[in-house]
Amino acid sequence: MRRLTGAGVSHGVALGPAVMLMQNPLVIRFAIPEDRVEHEVVRLRDARERSKRQLREIGARLDLRARAELRYLFDAQILMLDDPLFVNRAEDLIRTERANAEWVVWRACSGLAAVFDEVEDPYVRERKGEVADLSGRLRMNLRRARDGALFDEVEDGAVLVADQLSPSIAAQIDWTRIQGFATDAGSRTDHTAILARSLHVPAVMGLMDISARVAPGSMLVIDGTMSEVLIEPSADQVAEYRDRRERWVAVKKGRERQGSGPAKTADYLEIRIDANIERVADVEAARQQGAQGIGLFRSEFLLAGGDGSAVAASEDAQYELYRQLVDQARPDYVTVRLFTEAALDEVAGELSARELRGIQLRALLRAAIHGPLRILVPTVSGVGDLRQTRTLLAESQAQLEGRGETCGPLSVGAMIEIPSAALTADMLAREADFFSIGTNDLVQYTLGASRSEPRAAALYEPLHPAVLRLIRQVLEAASRVNVPVALCGEMAADPVALPVLIGLGLGTVSMNPAAIPTTKQIIAQLRAETLRAVTTRVLSLATAAEIEEYLAHCLGRDPRDELPLGSAAEGAQT
Ligand code: PEP
Ligand code: MG
């Protein structure tokens, strides 16, 4: 048995045979049952034939366009497809390793590429690029032929090991069939980690090289609560973890039956708890976990997956989605964060990012007639960003009215997640309807510590005095002009940081739904009056380590021992 430690990003235990995913490039490796091996060989042959047909067609089109000189590139790929170095090796791998065709194509093409690497002639060496192209085409044709979801053929109850797992791929996985995941890259504040917590999928990220250490099919335990992965555990350990998993599932079910309404401290201060969600279908789950409204809907997740560009370009499709959100959350509000620049860059094609933003705003204005809807401007760096959005909003409204459509009211909030926004919070407060502090980014940009780089984890300190000062500054600026403030970063669900945030005067938090029940329990044990005194002392301390030590002392013990960060208190109960 080997034990690896990473960042437990989503609580719970999962165990099962490992299925591998290499996202870069995207390849899955799973074991083919003995009686399906020849079927897999046929799949590969079909994909080869289909690829050859496509390459010939491309060649013919180039001939027609008098670009015959380019045709040799595609002819070369056809030759590669017939090369015994490729064909024999690929079929051998299916038979000897019982590997799936996608994986075999990747391996055989990597072998072919390595041969090109050794060639001295730079012209021939350059042909390596065509091998990668060919590999992509073959895998595309295999995928099309399979015509199903990503893990359709993987047995139920497997756990996933990946080099990296992007949120869009994670969002496509059927997590009722895959129990949990472990990845080389990533950390607690990654969007994939956030998604895992919302979906209650046990996960450990930032394991550096687990994808190179685990053989497909080997037994794995993923313990997201204790941040550990066990490779090939003993029979006793398997029994122990099965037992833990069963108890975790039972605890999770118990916690899901929570009432809604605000949390209250022991001395009756009300703290509003909203939910951060990524999918329309999550509203109901958020309610069940005790959320009041939707404090953050990360709309860029609507663009994840193959049809992202189509959704971004369709006002009607988006209107329908926002209307469903509003319908389900009524009478509470929904806060839709506008598409981030990065998400828009990925889908922008014929339409510019500005045009796509206009489409989103029109869809939101139309949906706002159905119930309370707020928009949140992401990565605001100063007042200019807010004004730009308001101008675009006014233009969008005029366009809709010109079409005879009715618009609902939209409040406009600023996401405070860049230090420049926190430092100009007094100016922003005069022009924003509300603030939402995004500490996931605020911490990384303040401390220069990437949120997704496991090696920078030690530098990523939410309780750093600089971060606390910025949050205090935002709260003070907003309270002077009565602008409501929420905090929607993961820090809100951190049982050590939350008392300080309440002590600073924060009255609304928004978090992943799974964290809400535990957070309500923690709040019920706190006294707001004491927290104000504790926070005054915290603000006089010079390092995050001193602050954590002091908090551990005055909260009795490190609450993380008992109520680990994030989803629930399973650690204490298993
Ligand atoms: C944040 O930055 O704290 C936040 C909530 O936004 P995201 O995690 O989507 O960047
Ligand atoms: Mg952010």
Coordinates of C-alpha atoms and ligand atoms in Angstrom, one line a residue:
M1 CA 0.0 0.0 0.0
R2 CA 1.2 3.5 -0.7
R3 CA -0.2 6.7 0.8
L4 CA -0.1 10.0 -1.0
T5 CA -1.0 13.3 0.5
G6 CA -2.5 16.3 -1.4
A7 CA -5.2 18.9 -0.8
G8 CA -8.5 17.4 0.2
V9 CA -10.8 19.6 -1.8
S10 CA -14.1 17.9 -1.2
H11 CA -14.9 15.7 1.8
G12 CA -15.9 12.1 1.9
V13 CA -14.5 8.7 1.0
A14 CA -14.5 6.9 -2.3
L15 CA -12.9 3.6 -3.2
G16 CA -12.8 1.5 -6.3
P17 CA -10.7 0.6 -9.3
A18 CA -8.8 3.5 -10.9
V19 CA -9.9 4.8 -14.3
M20 CA -7.4 7.1 -15.8
L21 CA -7.9 10.4 -17.7
M22 CA -5.2 12.3 -19.4
Q23 CA -6.6 15.7 -20.2
N24 CA -3.6 16.9 -22.0
P25 CA -4.4 15.3 -24.4
L26 CA -7.8 14.1 -23.4
V27 CA -7.5 10.3 -23.2
I28 CA -9.2 7.8 -21.0
R29 CA -7.7 4.4 -20.1
F30 CA -9.8 1.6 -18.9
A31 CA -9.6 -2.2 -19.0
I32 CA -11.5 -4.0 -21.7
P33 CA -13.2 -7.3 -20.7
E34 CA -11.6 -10.3 -22.3
D35 CA -14.7 -11.0 -24.5
R36 CA -14.7 -7.4 -25.9
V37 CA -11.1 -7.3 -27.0
E38 CA -11.9 -8.2 -30.7
H39 CA -14.7 -5.7 -30.7
E40 CA -12.2 -3.0 -29.6
V41 CA -9.9 -4.0 -32.5
V42 CA -12.8 -3.6 -34.9
R43 CA -13.6 -0.1 -33.4
L44 CA -10.0 0.9 -34.1
R45 CA -10.1 -0.4 -37.6
D46 CA -13.4 1.4 -38.3
A47 CA -11.9 4.7 -36.9
R48 CA -8.9 4.2 -39.2
E49 CA -11.0 3.7 -42.2
R50 CA -13.1 6.7 -41.4
S51 CA -10.0 8.8 -40.9
K52 CA -8.6 7.7 -44.2
R53 CA -11.8 8.6 -45.9
Q54 CA -11.8 12.0 -44.4
L55 CA -8.2 12.6 -45.3
R56 CA -8.8 11.6 -48.9
E57 CA -11.7 14.0 -49.0
I58 CA -9.6 16.8 -47.6
G59 CA -7.0 16.0 -50.2
A60 CA -9.6 16.1 -53.0
R61 CA -10.9 19.5 -51.8
L62 CA -7.4 20.9 -51.8
D63 CA -6.9 19.7 -55.4
L64 CA -10.1 21.5 -56.4
R65 CA -8.9 24.6 -54.8
A66 CA -5.5 24.3 -56.7
R67 CA -3.7 23.9 -53.4
A68 CA -2.3 20.5 -54.5
E69 CA 1.1 21.3 -52.9
L70 CA -0.5 20.9 -49.5
R71 CA -2.1 17.6 -50.3
Y72 CA 1.1 15.7 -49.5
L73 CA 0.6 16.5 -45.8
F74 CA -2.6 14.6 -45.8
D75 CA -1.3 11.8 -48.0
A76 CA 1.5 11.4 -45.5
Q77 CA -1.1 10.9 -42.7
I78 CA -2.8 8.2 -44.8
L79 CA 0.5 6.5 -45.2
M80 CA 1.0 6.6 -41.4
L81 CA -2.3 5.0 -40.9
D82 CA -1.1 2.0 -43.0
D83 CA 2.3 1.9 -41.4
P84 CA 2.9 -1.5 -39.6
L85 CA 4.7 0.5 -36.9
F86 CA 1.4 2.0 -36.1
V87 CA -1.2 -0.6 -37.1
N88 CA 0.5 -3.6 -35.6
R89 CA 1.6 -1.9 -32.4
A90 CA -1.9 -0.5 -31.8
E91 CA -3.7 -3.8 -32.3
D92 CA -1.1 -5.6 -30.2
L93 CA -1.6 -3.2 -27.3
I94 CA -5.4 -3.8 -27.4
R95 CA -4.8 -7.6 -27.2
T96 CA -1.9 -7.7 -24.8
E97 CA -2.9 -4.9 -22.4
R98 CA -6.6 -5.2 -22.8
A99 CA -6.6 -1.4 -23.3
N100 CA -9.3 0.7 -24.9
A101 CA -8.8 1.9 -28.5
E102 CA -8.5 5.6 -27.5
W103 CA -5.6 4.9 -25.2
V104 CA -3.9 2.7 -27.7
V105 CA -4.0 5.3 -30.4
W106 CA -2.4 7.8 -28.0
R107 CA 0.3 5.3 -27.1
A108 CA 1.0 4.2 -30.6
C109 CA 1.1 7.8 -31.9
S110 CA 3.4 8.8 -29.1
G111 CA 5.7 5.9 -30.2
L112 CA 5.6 7.1 -33.8
A113 CA 6.3 10.7 -32.7
A114 CA 9.4 9.5 -30.7
V115 CA 10.8 8.0 -33.9
F116 CA 10.5 11.4 -35.6
D117 CA 12.3 13.0 -32.7
E118 CA 15.4 10.9 -33.4
V119 CA 15.6 11.8 -37.0
E120 CA 18.4 14.3 -37.8
D121 CA 16.8 15.9 -40.9
P122 CA 14.8 18.9 -39.6
Y123 CA 12.4 18.7 -42.4
V124 CA 11.4 15.1 -41.6
R125 CA 11.4 16.0 -37.8
E126 CA 8.8 18.6 -38.5
R127 CA 6.4 15.8 -39.6
K128 CA 5.9 15.0 -36.0
G129 CA 3.1 17.6 -35.9
E130 CA 1.2 15.5 -38.3
V131 CA 1.3 12.5 -36.0
A132 CA -0.4 14.6 -33.3
D133 CA -3.0 15.8 -35.8
L134 CA -3.6 12.2 -36.8
S135 CA -3.9 11.0 -33.3
G136 CA -6.5 13.7 -32.6
R137 CA -8.5 12.7 -35.7
L138 CA -8.5 9.0 -34.8
R139 CA -9.6 9.7 -31.3
M140 CA -12.3 12.1 -32.5
N141 CA -13.6 9.3 -34.8
L142 CA -13.5 6.8 -32.0
R143 CA -15.5 9.2 -29.8
R144 CA -18.0 9.8 -32.5
A145 CA -18.5 6.1 -33.1
R146 CA -19.0 5.6 -29.4
D147 CA -21.5 8.4 -29.4
G148 CA -22.0 8.4 -25.7
A149 CA -20.9 10.1 -22.5
L150 CA -17.3 10.2 -21.5
F151 CA -17.3 7.2 -19.2
D152 CA -20.1 5.2 -20.7
E153 CA -18.1 2.0 -20.9
V154 CA -16.3 2.3 -17.6
E155 CA -17.7 0.0 -14.9
D156 CA -19.8 1.6 -12.1
G157 CA -18.0 2.4 -8.8
A158 CA -14.7 3.4 -10.3
V159 CA -12.6 6.3 -9.1
L160 CA -11.0 8.7 -11.5
V161 CA -7.3 9.6 -11.6
A162 CA -6.3 12.5 -13.9
D163 CA -3.3 14.7 -14.6
Q164 CA -5.7 17.6 -14.6
L165 CA -9.4 17.9 -14.6
S166 CA -11.0 21.0 -16.1
P167 CA -14.4 22.2 -14.8
S168 CA -16.0 21.7 -18.2
I169 CA -14.9 18.0 -18.3
A170 CA -15.8 17.5 -14.6
A171 CA -19.2 18.9 -15.4
Q172 CA -19.8 16.3 -18.1
I173 CA -19.0 13.3 -15.9
D174 CA -21.8 11.2 -14.4
W175 CA -20.7 11.3 -10.8
T176 CA -23.3 8.8 -9.7
R177 CA -21.1 6.3 -11.6
I178 CA -17.7 7.6 -10.8
Q179 CA -17.2 7.9 -7.0
G180 CA -14.5 10.4 -6.6
F181 CA -11.3 11.8 -8.1
A182 CA -7.6 12.5 -7.5
T183 CA -5.5 14.7 -9.7
D184 CA -1.9 15.8 -10.1
A185 CA -2.8 19.5 -10.4
G186 CA -5.3 21.8 -8.6
S187 CA -6.1 23.1 -5.2
R188 CA -9.1 23.9 -2.9
T189 CA -10.1 27.1 -4.8
D190 CA -10.0 25.6 -8.3
H191 CA -13.3 25.7 -10.0
T192 CA -13.1 21.9 -10.3
A193 CA -12.7 21.7 -6.5
I194 CA -15.7 24.0 -6.1
L195 CA -17.8 21.9 -8.4
A196 CA -16.7 18.7 -6.5
R197 CA -17.9 20.1 -3.2
S198 CA -21.3 21.2 -4.7
L199 CA -21.8 17.7 -6.1
H200 CA -20.5 16.0 -2.9
V201 CA -17.8 14.1 -4.9
P202 CA -14.9 13.1 -2.6
A203 CA -11.7 14.6 -4.1
V204 CA -8.0 15.1 -3.5
M205 CA -6.1 17.5 -5.8
G206 CA -2.6 18.7 -6.0
L207 CA -1.0 15.3 -5.7
M208 CA 1.7 16.2 -8.2
D209 CA 2.3 12.9 -10.0
I210 CA -0.5 10.5 -9.0
S211 CA -1.4 9.9 -12.6
A212 CA 2.1 8.5 -13.2
R213 CA 2.0 6.3 -10.0
V214 CA -1.3 4.6 -10.4
A215 CA -1.9 1.7 -12.8
P216 CA -5.3 1.6 -14.5
G217 CA -7.6 -0.8 -12.6
S218 CA -5.6 -0.7 -9.4
M219 CA -7.6 -0.3 -6.2
L220 CA -7.7 3.2 -4.7
V221 CA -9.1 4.9 -1.7
I222 CA -9.7 8.7 -2.0
D223 CA -10.2 10.3 1.3
G224 CA -11.1 13.9 0.7
T225 CA -11.7 14.6 4.4
M226 CA -8.1 13.6 5.4
S227 CA -6.5 14.8 2.1
E228 CA -5.2 11.3 1.3
V229 CA -5.1 8.7 -1.4
L230 CA -4.3 5.1 -0.6
I231 CA -3.0 3.0 -3.6
E232 CA -3.6 -0.7 -3.4
P233 CA -4.9 -0.7 0.2
S234 CA -4.8 -3.9 2.3
A235 CA -8.0 -6.0 2.7
D236 CA -8.4 -4.6 6.3
Q237 CA -8.1 -1.0 5.0
V238 CA -10.6 -1.6 2.3
A239 CA -13.1 -2.9 4.9
E240 CA -12.4 0.1 7.1
Y241 CA -12.9 2.6 4.3
R242 CA -16.0 0.9 3.0
D243 CA -17.4 1.4 6.5
R244 CA -16.3 5.0 6.6
R245 CA -17.9 5.6 3.2
E246 CA -21.2 4.2 4.4
R247 CA -21.2 6.4 7.4
W248 CA -20.2 9.5 5.4
V249 CA -23.2 8.8 3.0
A250 CA -25.5 8.5 6.0
V251 CA -24.2 11.7 7.6
K252 CA -24.5 13.5 4.3
K253 CA -28.1 12.5 3.9
G254 CA -28.9 13.6 7.5
R255 CA -27.4 17.0 6.8
E256 CA -29.3 17.5 3.7
R257 CA -32.5 17.8 5.7
Q258 CA -31.8 21.3 7.0
G259 CA -34.2 24.2 7.3
S260 CA -33.8 27.4 5.4
G261 CA -33.7 30.9 6.9
P262 CA -30.7 32.8 8.2
A263 CA -28.2 31.4 10.6
K264 CA -28.1 32.9 14.1
T265 CA -25.2 33.3 16.5
A266 CA -25.7 32.3 20.1
D267 CA -26.5 36.0 20.9
Y268 CA -29.1 36.2 18.0
L269 CA -27.2 38.0 15.4
E270 CA -28.6 36.9 12.0
I271 CA -26.1 35.9 9.3
R272 CA -27.6 35.4 5.8
I273 CA -26.4 32.4 4.0
D274 CA -26.7 32.2 0.2
A275 CA -25.4 29.5 -2.1
N276 CA -22.8 29.5 -4.9
I277 CA -24.0 27.3 -7.7
E278 CA -22.8 26.4 -11.2
R279 CA -25.9 24.6 -12.7
V280 CA -29.6 25.6 -12.9
A281 CA -30.4 22.2 -11.4
D282 CA -28.6 23.1 -8.2
V283 CA -31.1 25.6 -6.9
E284 CA -33.3 22.9 -5.3
A285 CA -30.3 21.2 -3.7
A286 CA -29.1 24.6 -2.3
R287 CA -32.5 25.1 -0.7
Q288 CA -32.4 21.7 0.8
Q289 CA -29.0 22.5 2.4
G290 CA -30.5 25.6 4.0
A291 CA -29.5 28.4 1.6
Q292 CA -31.7 31.5 1.4
G293 CA -30.9 32.9 -2.1
I294 CA -28.4 32.3 -4.8
G295 CA -25.4 34.6 -4.0
L296 CA -23.3 33.5 -7.0
F297 CA -24.4 31.7 -10.1
R298 CA -21.2 31.2 -12.1
S299 CA -22.7 31.6 -15.5
E300 CA -19.5 30.7 -17.4
F301 CA -20.4 27.1 -16.6
L302 CA -23.3 27.4 -19.1
L303 CA -20.6 27.7 -21.8
A304 CA -18.7 24.6 -20.7
G305 CA -19.1 21.6 -23.0
G306 CA -19.4 21.4 -26.8
D307 CA -22.3 23.8 -27.4
G308 CA -20.8 26.7 -25.4
S309 CA -20.5 29.0 -28.4
A310 CA -24.2 28.4 -29.4
V311 CA -25.4 29.1 -25.8
A312 CA -23.3 32.3 -25.7
A313 CA -24.7 33.5 -29.0
S314 CA -28.4 32.7 -28.2
E315 CA -30.4 35.3 -26.3
D316 CA -33.4 32.9 -26.2
A317 CA -31.5 29.9 -24.9
Q318 CA -30.0 32.0 -22.1
Y319 CA -33.3 33.7 -21.3
E320 CA -34.8 30.3 -20.8
L321 CA -32.1 29.2 -18.4
Y322 CA -32.2 32.4 -16.3
R323 CA -35.9 32.3 -16.2
Q324 CA -35.8 28.8 -14.8
L325 CA -33.2 29.9 -12.2
V326 CA -35.4 32.8 -11.1
D327 CA -38.6 30.6 -11.1
Q328 CA -36.9 28.1 -8.9
A329 CA -35.3 30.6 -6.4
R330 CA -38.3 32.9 -6.0
P331 CA -39.1 34.6 -3.7
D332 CA -35.3 34.8 -3.0
Y333 CA -33.0 36.5 -5.4
V334 CA -30.6 35.0 -7.9
T335 CA -27.2 36.6 -8.5
V336 CA -25.9 35.9 -11.9
R337 CA -22.2 36.6 -12.4
L338 CA -21.7 37.8 -15.9
F339 CA -19.5 35.7 -18.2
T340 CA -15.8 36.1 -17.3
E341 CA -13.5 37.5 -19.9
A342 CA -11.7 34.2 -20.0
A343 CA -14.9 32.3 -20.7
L344 CA -15.9 34.8 -23.4
D345 CA -12.5 34.5 -25.1
E346 CA -13.0 30.8 -25.4
V347 CA -16.3 31.0 -27.2
A348 CA -15.9 34.3 -29.1
G349 CA -15.9 33.5 -32.8
E350 CA -17.9 35.6 -35.2
L351 CA -19.4 37.6 -32.4
S352 CA -17.1 39.8 -30.3
A353 CA -16.9 39.5 -26.5
R354 CA -18.8 42.8 -26.2
E355 CA -21.6 41.5 -28.5
L356 CA -21.8 38.3 -26.4
R357 CA -22.0 40.4 -23.2
G358 CA -24.9 42.3 -24.8
I359 CA -26.7 39.1 -25.6
Q360 CA -26.3 37.9 -22.0
L361 CA -27.5 41.2 -20.6
R362 CA -30.6 41.2 -22.8
A363 CA -31.4 37.7 -21.7
L364 CA -31.0 38.7 -18.1
L365 CA -33.2 41.8 -18.5
R366 CA -36.0 39.7 -20.0
A367 CA -35.7 37.1 -17.2
A368 CA -35.8 39.8 -14.5
I369 CA -39.5 40.2 -15.0
H370 CA -40.1 36.8 -13.4
G371 CA -38.5 37.5 -10.0
P372 CA -35.6 39.2 -8.2
L373 CA -32.5 39.0 -10.3
R374 CA -29.1 40.7 -9.7
I375 CA -26.0 40.8 -11.9
L376 CA -22.5 40.6 -10.6
V377 CA -19.7 42.1 -12.7
P378 CA -16.6 39.8 -12.4
T379 CA -13.0 40.9 -11.9
V380 CA -13.8 44.6 -11.4
S381 CA -10.6 46.5 -11.2
G382 CA -12.2 50.0 -10.7
V383 CA -15.1 52.2 -11.3
G384 CA -14.5 52.1 -15.1
D385 CA -15.6 48.5 -15.3
L386 CA -18.8 49.1 -13.6
R387 CA -19.6 52.1 -15.8
Q388 CA -18.9 50.1 -18.9
T389 CA -21.4 47.4 -17.8
R390 CA -24.0 50.0 -16.9
T391 CA -23.6 51.6 -20.4
L392 CA -24.0 48.2 -22.1
L393 CA -27.0 47.5 -19.9
A394 CA -28.7 50.7 -20.9
E395 CA -28.0 49.9 -24.6
S396 CA -29.3 46.4 -24.2
Q397 CA -32.5 47.7 -22.5
A398 CA -33.0 50.3 -25.3
Q399 CA -32.7 47.5 -27.9
L400 CA -35.2 45.3 -26.1
E401 CA -37.6 48.2 -25.7
G402 CA -37.2 49.0 -29.4
R403 CA -38.3 45.4 -30.0
G404 CA -41.4 46.0 -27.8
E405 CA -40.1 43.7 -25.0
T406 CA -40.5 44.3 -21.3
C407 CA -37.5 44.5 -19.1
G408 CA -37.3 43.7 -15.4
P409 CA -35.2 45.5 -12.9
L410 CA -31.6 44.3 -12.4
S411 CA -29.4 45.4 -9.5
V412 CA -25.7 45.7 -10.5
G413 CA -23.1 44.4 -8.1
A414 CA -19.3 44.5 -8.2
M415 CA -17.2 41.5 -7.5
I416 CA -14.4 42.6 -5.2
E417 CA -11.7 40.1 -6.1
I418 CA -8.8 42.3 -7.2
P419 CA -6.9 44.5 -4.7
S420 CA -7.4 47.6 -6.8
A421 CA -11.2 47.1 -6.4
A422 CA -10.8 46.7 -2.6
L423 CA -8.6 49.8 -2.5
T424 CA -11.2 51.9 -4.4
A425 CA -14.2 50.4 -2.6
D426 CA -15.3 53.8 -1.4
M427 CA -15.6 55.0 -5.1
L428 CA -17.2 51.8 -6.2
A429 CA -19.7 51.9 -3.3
R430 CA -21.2 55.1 -4.8
E431 CA -22.0 53.3 -8.1
A432 CA -22.7 49.7 -7.2
D433 CA -25.9 48.3 -5.8
F434 CA -24.1 45.7 -3.8
F435 CA -20.6 44.1 -3.3
S436 CA -19.6 40.5 -3.3
I437 CA -16.1 39.8 -2.1
G438 CA -14.4 37.0 -4.0
T439 CA -11.6 36.0 -1.7
N440 CA -10.5 33.0 -3.9
D441 CA -9.0 35.5 -6.2
L442 CA -8.5 38.4 -3.8
V443 CA -6.1 36.2 -1.7
Q444 CA -4.1 35.1 -4.8
Y445 CA -3.8 38.6 -6.3
T446 CA -2.9 40.2 -2.9
L447 CA -0.3 37.6 -2.0
G448 CA 1.0 36.7 -5.5
A449 CA 0.2 33.1 -4.7
S450 CA -1.6 31.2 -7.5
R451 CA -4.8 29.5 -6.3
S452 CA -4.4 26.6 -8.6
E453 CA -0.7 25.9 -8.2
P454 CA -0.1 23.2 -5.5
R455 CA 3.5 24.4 -5.0
A456 CA 2.2 27.8 -4.0
A457 CA -0.2 26.4 -1.4
A458 CA 1.9 27.5 1.6
L459 CA 1.8 31.1 0.3
Y460 CA -2.0 31.1 -0.1
E461 CA -3.0 32.5 3.3
P462 CA -6.6 33.8 3.6
L463 CA -5.9 35.0 7.1
H464 CA -2.9 37.1 6.0
P465 CA -3.1 40.6 7.6
A466 CA -3.1 42.2 4.2
V467 CA -6.2 40.2 3.1
L468 CA -8.0 41.0 6.4
R469 CA -7.2 44.7 6.0
L470 CA -8.6 44.8 2.5
I471 CA -11.8 43.0 3.6
R472 CA -12.2 45.5 6.5
Q473 CA -11.7 48.4 4.1
V474 CA -14.4 47.1 1.8
L475 CA -16.8 46.6 4.7
E476 CA -16.2 50.0 6.1
A477 CA -16.5 51.8 2.7
A478 CA -19.8 50.0 1.9
S479 CA -21.3 50.5 5.3
R480 CA -20.8 54.3 5.1
V481 CA -23.2 54.4 2.1
N482 CA -25.4 51.4 3.1
V483 CA -24.3 49.2 0.3
P484 CA -24.9 45.5 1.2
V485 CA -21.8 43.3 1.2
A486 CA -21.6 39.5 0.8
L487 CA -18.5 37.3 0.7
C488 CA -18.6 34.5 -1.8
G489 CA -15.1 33.0 -1.7
E490 CA -14.3 29.7 -0.1
M491 CA -13.1 31.6 3.0
A492 CA -16.7 32.0 4.0
A493 CA -17.0 28.3 4.7
D494 CA -13.7 28.1 6.6
P495 CA -14.6 27.5 10.3
V496 CA -11.5 29.4 11.4
A497 CA -11.9 32.4 9.1
L498 CA -15.6 32.8 9.4
P499 CA -15.6 34.0 13.1
V500 CA -13.2 36.7 12.0
L501 CA -15.3 37.7 9.1
I502 CA -18.4 38.0 11.3
G503 CA -16.2 40.0 13.8
L504 CA -15.4 42.4 11.0
G505 CA -19.1 43.0 10.5
L506 CA -19.9 40.8 7.6
G507 CA -23.6 39.9 7.6
T508 CA -24.0 37.8 4.4
V509 CA -22.0 34.9 3.1
S510 CA -22.4 32.8 0.0
M511 CA -20.9 29.3 -0.3
N512 CA -21.1 25.9 -1.9
P513 CA -24.4 24.4 -0.7
A514 CA -22.7 21.4 0.8
A515 CA -20.9 23.6 3.3
I516 CA -24.1 25.4 4.6
P517 CA -25.3 22.9 7.2
T518 CA -22.0 22.8 9.0
T519 CA -21.6 26.6 8.7
K520 CA -25.0 27.1 10.4
Q521 CA -23.9 24.8 13.2
I522 CA -20.6 26.8 13.7
I523 CA -22.4 30.1 13.7
A524 CA -24.9 28.9 16.3
Q525 CA -21.9 28.3 18.7
L526 CA -20.4 31.8 18.2
R527 CA -21.1 35.0 20.2
A528 CA -21.0 38.1 18.0
E529 CA -19.9 40.3 20.9
T530 CA -16.9 38.1 21.7
L531 CA -16.0 37.9 18.0
R532 CA -15.7 41.7 17.7
A533 CA -13.1 41.6 20.6
V534 CA -11.3 38.6 19.1
T535 CA -11.2 40.4 15.7
T536 CA -9.7 43.6 17.1
R537 CA -6.8 41.5 18.5
V538 CA -6.5 39.5 15.3
L539 CA -6.1 42.8 13.3
S540 CA -3.1 43.7 15.6
L541 CA -1.2 40.5 14.7
A542 CA 1.5 40.5 12.1
T543 CA 1.4 37.1 10.4
A544 CA -1.2 34.5 9.3
A545 CA 0.5 31.9 11.5
E546 CA 0.1 34.1 14.6
I547 CA -3.5 34.8 13.7
E548 CA -4.3 31.1 13.3
E549 CA -2.5 30.2 16.5
Y550 CA -4.4 32.9 18.4
L551 CA -7.8 31.8 16.9
A552 CA -7.0 28.1 17.8
H553 CA -6.4 29.3 21.3
C554 CA -9.5 31.5 21.7
L555 CA -11.9 29.2 19.9
G556 CA -10.9 26.4 22.3
R557 CA -9.0 24.3 19.7
D558 CA -8.5 24.3 16.0
P559 CA -12.0 23.9 14.7
R560 CA -10.7 22.3 11.6
D561 CA -9.8 19.2 13.8
E562 CA -13.5 18.8 14.5
L563 CA -15.2 20.4 11.6
P564 CA -12.9 20.2 8.6
L565 CA -13.2 22.9 5.9
G566 CA -15.9 22.6 3.4
S567 CA -18.7 20.3 3.2
A568 CA -19.4 18.7 6.6
A569 CA -18.1 17.3 9.8
E570 CA -17.6 13.8 8.6
G571 CA -14.0 13.8 9.9
A572 CA -15.2 14.0 13.4
Q573 CA -17.7 11.3 13.0
T574 CA -15.8 8.6 11.2
Ligands
PEP1 C1 -13.7 34.2 -5.8 O1 -12.8 34.6 -6.6 O2 -13.7 34.2 -4.6 C2 -15.0 33.7 -6.4 C3 -16.0 33.4 -5.7 O3 -15.0 33.5 -7.8 P1 -14.4 32.3 -8.5 O4 -14.0 31.3 -7.5 O5 -15.4 31.8 -9.5 O6 -13.2 32.9 -9.2
MG2 MG -13.1 35.0 -8.7

